[in-house]
Short mmCIF file of C-alpha atoms and ligand atoms in Angstrom, two decimals:
data_model
loop_
_atom_site.label_atom_id
_atom_site.label_comp_id
_atom_site.label_asym_id
_atom_site.label_seq_id
_atom_site.Cartn_x
_atom_site.Cartn_y
_atom_site.Cartn_z
CA UNK A 20 0.09 -0.36 0.13
CA UNK A 21 1.34 3.27 -0.87
CA UNK A 22 0.60 4.77 2.70
CA UNK A 23 0.00 3.26 6.25
CA UNK A 24 -3.76 4.85 5.57
CA UNK A 25 -4.63 5.28 1.78
CA UNK A 26 -4.51 3.01 -1.03
CA UNK A 27 -3.15 4.34 -4.47
CA UNK A 28 -5.45 3.24 -7.39
CA UNK A 29 -5.96 3.96 -11.15
CA UNK A 30 -9.38 3.40 -12.75
CA UNK A 31 -9.87 2.63 -15.73
CA UNK A 32 -12.97 3.63 -17.83
CA UNK A 33 -14.71 3.62 -21.15
CA UNK A 34 -17.82 5.79 -20.58
CA UNK A 35 -20.03 7.71 -18.48
CA UNK A 36 -18.22 7.01 -15.10
CA UNK A 37 -21.23 6.38 -12.25
CA UNK A 38 -18.99 3.73 -10.75
CA UNK A 39 -15.89 6.26 -10.90
CA UNK A 40 -18.14 9.02 -9.34
CA UNK A 41 -19.16 6.54 -6.46
CA UNK A 42 -15.49 5.82 -5.75
CA UNK A 43 -14.82 9.70 -5.37
CA UNK A 44 -17.97 10.56 -3.47
CA UNK A 45 -16.60 7.49 -1.22
CA UNK A 46 -13.06 9.45 -0.77
CA UNK A 47 -14.66 12.38 -0.38
CA UNK A 48 -17.50 12.18 2.09
CA UNK A 49 -17.37 8.56 3.32
CA UNK A 50 -14.01 7.91 4.31
CA UNK A 51 -12.86 5.65 1.77
CA UNK A 52 -9.22 5.14 2.18
CA UNK A 53 -7.94 5.52 -1.22
CA UNK A 54 -5.94 8.23 -3.28
CA UNK A 55 -7.34 8.08 -7.02
CA UNK A 56 -4.09 8.91 -8.95
CA UNK A 57 -5.28 8.86 -12.17
CA UNK A 58 -8.43 7.95 -14.89
CA UNK A 59 -7.76 6.59 -18.01
CA UNK A 60 -10.42 5.60 -20.73
CA UNK A 61 -9.69 4.01 -23.86
CA UNK A 62 -12.50 6.05 -25.20
CA UNK A 63 -12.20 10.18 -26.07
CA UNK A 64 -14.62 12.59 -24.83
CA UNK A 65 -16.54 10.56 -22.68
CA UNK A 66 -18.27 11.92 -19.35
CA UNK A 67 -16.14 9.65 -16.95
CA UNK A 68 -13.13 12.25 -18.04
CA UNK A 69 -15.27 15.04 -17.14
CA UNK A 70 -16.07 13.69 -13.75
CA UNK A 71 -12.35 13.02 -12.79
CA UNK A 72 -11.40 16.41 -14.17
CA UNK A 73 -13.97 18.18 -11.99
CA UNK A 74 -12.90 16.17 -9.06
CA UNK A 75 -9.24 17.59 -9.94
CA UNK A 76 -8.01 13.96 -10.73
CA UNK A 77 -5.46 13.46 -13.90
CA UNK A 78 -7.73 12.18 -16.86
CA UNK A 79 -6.10 10.63 -19.48
CA UNK A 80 -7.39 9.10 -22.78
CA UNK A 81 -5.42 6.32 -24.66
CA UNK A 82 -7.39 5.43 -27.57
CA UNK A 83 -7.30 2.03 -28.50
CA UNK A 84 -7.94 2.84 -32.23
CA UNK A 85 -4.42 4.32 -32.20
CA UNK A 86 -2.85 0.78 -31.83
CA UNK A 87 -2.33 -1.72 -34.42
CA UNK A 88 -2.97 -4.48 -32.18
CA UNK A 89 -4.42 -5.37 -28.75
CA UNK A 90 -1.04 -6.63 -27.08
CA UNK A 91 0.47 -2.82 -28.39
CA UNK A 92 -2.57 -1.02 -26.54
CA UNK A 93 -2.16 -3.14 -23.35
CA UNK A 94 1.62 -2.39 -23.31
CA UNK A 95 0.82 1.60 -23.29
CA UNK A 96 -1.76 1.43 -21.11
CA UNK A 97 0.49 -0.95 -18.61
CA UNK A 98 3.33 1.43 -18.90
CA UNK A 99 0.98 4.79 -18.05
CA UNK A 100 -0.68 2.91 -15.16
CA UNK A 101 2.90 1.75 -13.83
CA UNK A 102 3.94 5.50 -13.82
CA UNK A 103 1.54 6.23 -11.12
CA UNK A 104 2.87 2.96 -8.96
CA UNK A 105 -0.99 2.21 -8.10
CA UNK A 106 -1.67 -0.69 -5.47
CA UNK A 107 -5.01 -1.35 -7.07
CA UNK A 108 -6.26 -1.13 -10.88
CA UNK A 109 -9.98 -0.48 -10.66
CA UNK A 110 -11.95 -1.56 -14.01
CA UNK A 111 -15.02 0.59 -13.96
CA UNK A 112 -16.99 0.19 -16.98
CA UNK A 113 -13.88 -0.43 -18.74
CA UNK A 114 -15.08 -2.09 -22.17
CA UNK A 115 -12.16 -3.91 -23.49
CA UNK A 116 -10.77 -7.36 -23.32
CA UNK A 117 -7.21 -7.41 -21.82
CA UNK A 118 -4.29 -9.81 -22.76
CA UNK A 119 -3.46 -12.20 -20.35
CA UNK A 120 0.00 -10.43 -20.22
CA UNK A 121 -1.60 -7.62 -19.03
CA UNK A 122 -4.17 -9.43 -16.58
CA UNK A 123 -1.24 -11.80 -15.10
CA UNK A 124 0.78 -8.60 -14.51
CA UNK A 125 -1.85 -7.31 -12.37
CA UNK A 126 -2.91 -10.40 -10.94
CA UNK A 127 -4.75 -10.22 -7.44
CA UNK A 128 -4.51 -6.39 -7.79
CA UNK A 129 -7.41 -5.64 -10.50
CA UNK A 130 -11.22 -5.53 -9.88
CA UNK A 131 -13.75 -5.54 -12.28
CA UNK A 132 -17.72 -4.85 -12.24
CA UNK A 133 -19.96 -6.84 -14.30
CA UNK A 134 -23.55 -6.50 -14.42
CA UNK A 135 -24.54 -9.93 -14.11
CA UNK A 136 -24.74 -13.00 -11.11
CA UNK A 137 -21.44 -14.33 -12.46
CA UNK A 138 -21.03 -16.80 -13.78
CA UNK A 139 -24.17 -16.27 -15.52
CA UNK A 140 -23.80 -14.26 -18.47
CA UNK A 141 -20.42 -13.51 -19.06
CA UNK A 142 -19.46 -10.63 -21.68
CA UNK A 143 -22.01 -8.15 -23.00
CA UNK A 144 -25.85 -7.66 -23.26
CA UNK A 145 -26.62 -9.17 -19.58
CA UNK A 146 -29.64 -7.42 -18.75
CA UNK A 147 -31.26 -8.48 -22.00
CA UNK A 148 -29.74 -11.60 -21.83
CA UNK A 149 -31.56 -12.44 -18.26
CA UNK A 150 -34.85 -10.75 -19.32
CA UNK A 151 -34.81 -13.04 -22.53
CA UNK A 152 -34.06 -16.05 -20.23
CA UNK A 153 -37.05 -15.00 -17.98
CA UNK A 154 -34.64 -14.85 -14.97
CA UNK A 155 -36.74 -13.90 -11.85
CA UNK A 156 -33.59 -12.01 -10.39
CA UNK A 157 -30.28 -10.43 -11.87
CA UNK A 158 -27.68 -8.59 -10.42
CA UNK A 159 -24.17 -7.37 -10.49
CA UNK A 160 -20.61 -8.82 -9.55
CA UNK A 161 -17.21 -7.12 -8.42
CA UNK A 162 -14.67 -9.65 -9.47
CA UNK A 163 -10.51 -9.93 -9.60
CA UNK A 164 -9.68 -9.55 -13.21
CA UNK A 165 -7.95 -12.90 -14.74
CA UNK A 166 -7.20 -13.74 -18.14
CA UNK A 167 -10.63 -15.90 -18.53
CA UNK A 168 -13.41 -13.20 -19.36
CA UNK A 169 -15.50 -11.92 -16.54
CA UNK A 170 -14.36 -15.53 -14.69
CA UNK A 171 -12.05 -14.59 -12.07
CA UNK A 172 -12.61 -14.90 -8.53
CA UNK A 173 -15.63 -13.05 -7.13
CA UNK A 174 -15.50 -10.47 -4.21
CA UNK A 175 -19.22 -9.69 -3.74
CA UNK A 176 -22.75 -10.06 -5.49
CA UNK A 177 -25.80 -7.89 -5.23
CA UNK A 178 -28.91 -9.59 -6.35
CA UNK A 179 -31.97 -7.39 -7.35
CA UNK A 180 -35.61 -8.83 -8.47
CA UNK A 181 -36.37 -8.85 -11.88
CA UNK A 182 -40.16 -7.37 -12.02
CA UNK A 183 -42.85 -7.29 -14.50
CA UNK A 184 -42.58 -4.60 -17.03
CA UNK A 185 -38.86 -4.52 -16.78
CA UNK A 186 -36.76 -3.57 -19.92
CA UNK A 187 -33.15 -3.82 -20.22
CA UNK A 188 -32.85 -0.13 -19.23
CA UNK A 189 -35.18 -0.05 -16.48
CA UNK A 190 -33.18 -3.39 -15.24
CA UNK A 191 -30.25 -1.28 -16.03
CA UNK A 192 -31.14 1.34 -13.26
CA UNK A 193 -31.70 -0.94 -10.73
CA UNK A 194 -28.45 -3.19 -11.22
CA UNK A 195 -26.37 0.13 -11.34
CA UNK A 196 -27.83 1.43 -8.09
CA UNK A 197 -26.38 -1.57 -6.51
CA UNK A 198 -23.27 -1.07 -8.22
CA UNK A 199 -22.55 2.25 -6.84
CA UNK A 200 -23.19 0.41 -3.09
CA UNK A 201 -20.92 -2.79 -3.69
CA UNK A 202 -17.98 -1.60 -5.62
CA UNK A 203 -16.99 1.09 -2.98
CA UNK A 204 -17.32 -1.92 -0.33
CA UNK A 205 -15.04 -4.11 -2.38
CA UNK A 206 -12.43 -1.40 -2.45
CA UNK A 207 -12.79 -0.43 0.88
CA UNK A 208 -12.24 -3.93 2.01
CA UNK A 209 -9.10 -4.36 -0.37
CA UNK A 210 -7.87 -1.00 1.01
CA UNK A 211 -8.15 -2.46 4.21
CA UNK A 212 -6.64 -5.72 3.59
CA UNK A 213 -9.29 -7.84 4.38
CA UNK A 214 -9.90 -9.07 0.67
CA UNK A 215 -7.09 -10.60 -1.15
CA UNK A 216 -6.58 -13.13 -4.28
CA UNK A 217 -4.76 -16.35 -3.93
CA UNK A 218 -4.58 -19.50 -5.57
CA UNK A 219 -7.65 -18.10 -7.98
CA UNK A 220 -9.92 -17.54 -4.94
CA UNK A 221 -11.31 -14.56 -3.09
CA UNK A 222 -10.59 -14.55 0.59
CA UNK A 223 -12.11 -12.04 2.78
CA UNK A 224 -10.31 -11.58 6.19
CA UNK A 225 -8.33 -14.83 5.12
CA UNK A 226 -11.33 -16.80 4.81
CA UNK A 227 -12.53 -18.22 1.32
CA UNK A 228 -15.35 -16.67 -0.34
CA UNK A 229 -17.91 -18.85 -2.23
CA UNK A 230 -18.04 -19.10 -6.02
CA UNK A 231 -20.38 -15.94 -5.85
CA UNK A 232 -18.55 -14.08 -3.31
CA UNK A 233 -20.32 -12.16 -0.42
CA UNK A 234 -23.71 -11.76 -1.35
CA UNK A 235 -26.12 -8.74 -0.80
CA UNK A 236 -29.81 -9.12 -1.52
CA UNK A 237 -32.34 -6.32 -1.86
CA UNK A 238 -35.59 -6.07 -3.13
CA UNK A 239 -35.46 -2.33 -4.26
CA UNK A 240 -37.56 -1.94 -6.91
N1 LIG B 327 -9.07 -10.56 -19.57
C1 LIG B 327 -10.14 -9.58 -19.14
N2 LIG B 327 -10.29 -8.92 -19.88
C2 LIG B 327 -11.30 -7.82 -19.45
C3 LIG B 327 -12.12 -8.54 -18.24
C4 LIG B 327 -11.87 -9.88 -17.78
O1 LIG B 327 -12.55 -10.32 -16.64
N3 LIG B 327 -10.66 -10.45 -18.05
N4 LIG B 327 -13.18 -7.66 -17.83
C5 LIG B 327 -13.69 -7.03 -18.82
C6 LIG B 327 -15.07 -6.10 -18.54
N5 LIG B 327 -16.05 -6.93 -19.30
C7 LIG B 327 -17.27 -6.93 -18.70
O2 LIG B 327 -17.35 -7.09 -17.28
C8 LIG B 327 -16.14 -6.70 -20.69
C9 LIG B 327 -15.67 -5.73 -21.24
C10 LIG B 327 -15.67 -5.89 -22.83
C11 LIG B 327 -15.97 -6.65 -23.63
C12 LIG B 327 -16.11 -6.92 -24.87
O3 LIG B 327 -16.88 -7.53 -25.45
N6 LIG B 327 -15.23 -5.67 -25.43
C13 LIG B 327 -14.89 -5.69 -26.76
C14 LIG B 327 -15.32 -4.43 -27.51
C15 LIG B 327 -16.56 -4.18 -27.00
C16 LIG B 327 -16.91 -2.46 -26.97
O4 LIG B 327 -15.84 -1.73 -27.61
O5 LIG B 327 -17.89 -1.88 -27.02
C17 LIG B 327 -13.51 -5.95 -27.20
O6 LIG B 327 -12.77 -5.71 -26.42
O7 LIG B 327 -13.39 -6.32 -28.52
C18 LIG B 327 -16.52 -7.77 -22.87
C19 LIG B 327 -16.61 -8.14 -21.14
C20 LIG B 327 -13.01 -5.67 -18.74
N7 LIG B 327 -11.53 -6.93 -19.93
N1 LIG B 328 -18.57 -5.72 -19.49
C1 LIG B 328 -18.29 -4.28 -18.42
C2 LIG B 328 -19.90 -3.85 -18.19
O1 LIG B 328 -20.55 -3.97 -18.89
N2 LIG B 328 -19.85 -2.62 -17.43
C3 LIG B 328 -20.93 -2.00 -17.15
O2 LIG B 328 -20.82 -0.73 -17.70
C4 LIG B 328 -22.02 -0.03 -16.89
C5 LIG B 328 -21.40 1.58 -17.43
O3 LIG B 328 -20.37 1.67 -16.09
P1 LIG B 328 -19.95 3.41 -15.82
O4 LIG B 328 -21.36 4.27 -15.73
O5 LIG B 328 -19.24 3.38 -14.32
O6 LIG B 328 -19.42 3.84 -16.61
C6 LIG B 328 -21.91 -0.41 -15.53
O7 LIG B 328 -23.06 -0.71 -15.40
C7 LIG B 328 -21.07 -1.81 -15.48
O8 LIG B 328 -21.76 -2.85 -14.89
#
């Protein structure tokens, strides 16, 4: 950890940055013991970069379209990240699949938030897939990032009901409200040294978590 009391974090985004904002708000008003050293987006001109700038955080665009390969992009991204010497890398709506070399480099200190109850619905379009499947509940998972896309060990999940009349947008909003609760929780656990990854398992206070991680159930409509 970068200091006795704070964990140095680099946040990767691709869009709106609402999860980034939850971490910024947690840092400023809820005592989340982190220092966000930089925010890096693979897409230009996204709202998340504005949120970072408004919070006085260095906001960088590293447009993946400017690189000839995924490997070249990841190498440049790693160089940027390493210049900040972070303890933790947080993917917050980051929409690029990372190469195995990259995920190995940050193994055990890189988290992602995925809008499904993993291992269900890895990949994209998760809300519509849950609706199409006729599921009665859905949710979101914070997990450690590994080479396996959305396959890393889960730290925490939030479960929400799927209600009559839901469409993907309504469901996404219900899920996202819980994202903004559980992501700061997971980052706080990591910052306090309570959340670790060993042998491809997530551990909380040294005890292995179940495959779904620590579950938070909510009936928030
Ligand atoms: N190696 C890993 N890379 C990433 C992980 C991971 O667990 N392992 N998590 C994802 C985040 N994610 C879902 O939570 C996700 C992001 C992006 C994609 C995807 O298909 N991306 C496409 C481009 C899509 C677009 O630009 O809209 C791509 O990279 O070609 C799937 C899942 C982050 N990376
Ligand atoms: N596969 C990754 C993925 O789909 N992530 C999702 O991106 C959304 C936008 O996040 P943001 O508002 O924090 O930018 C979030 O809902 C997050 O679950």
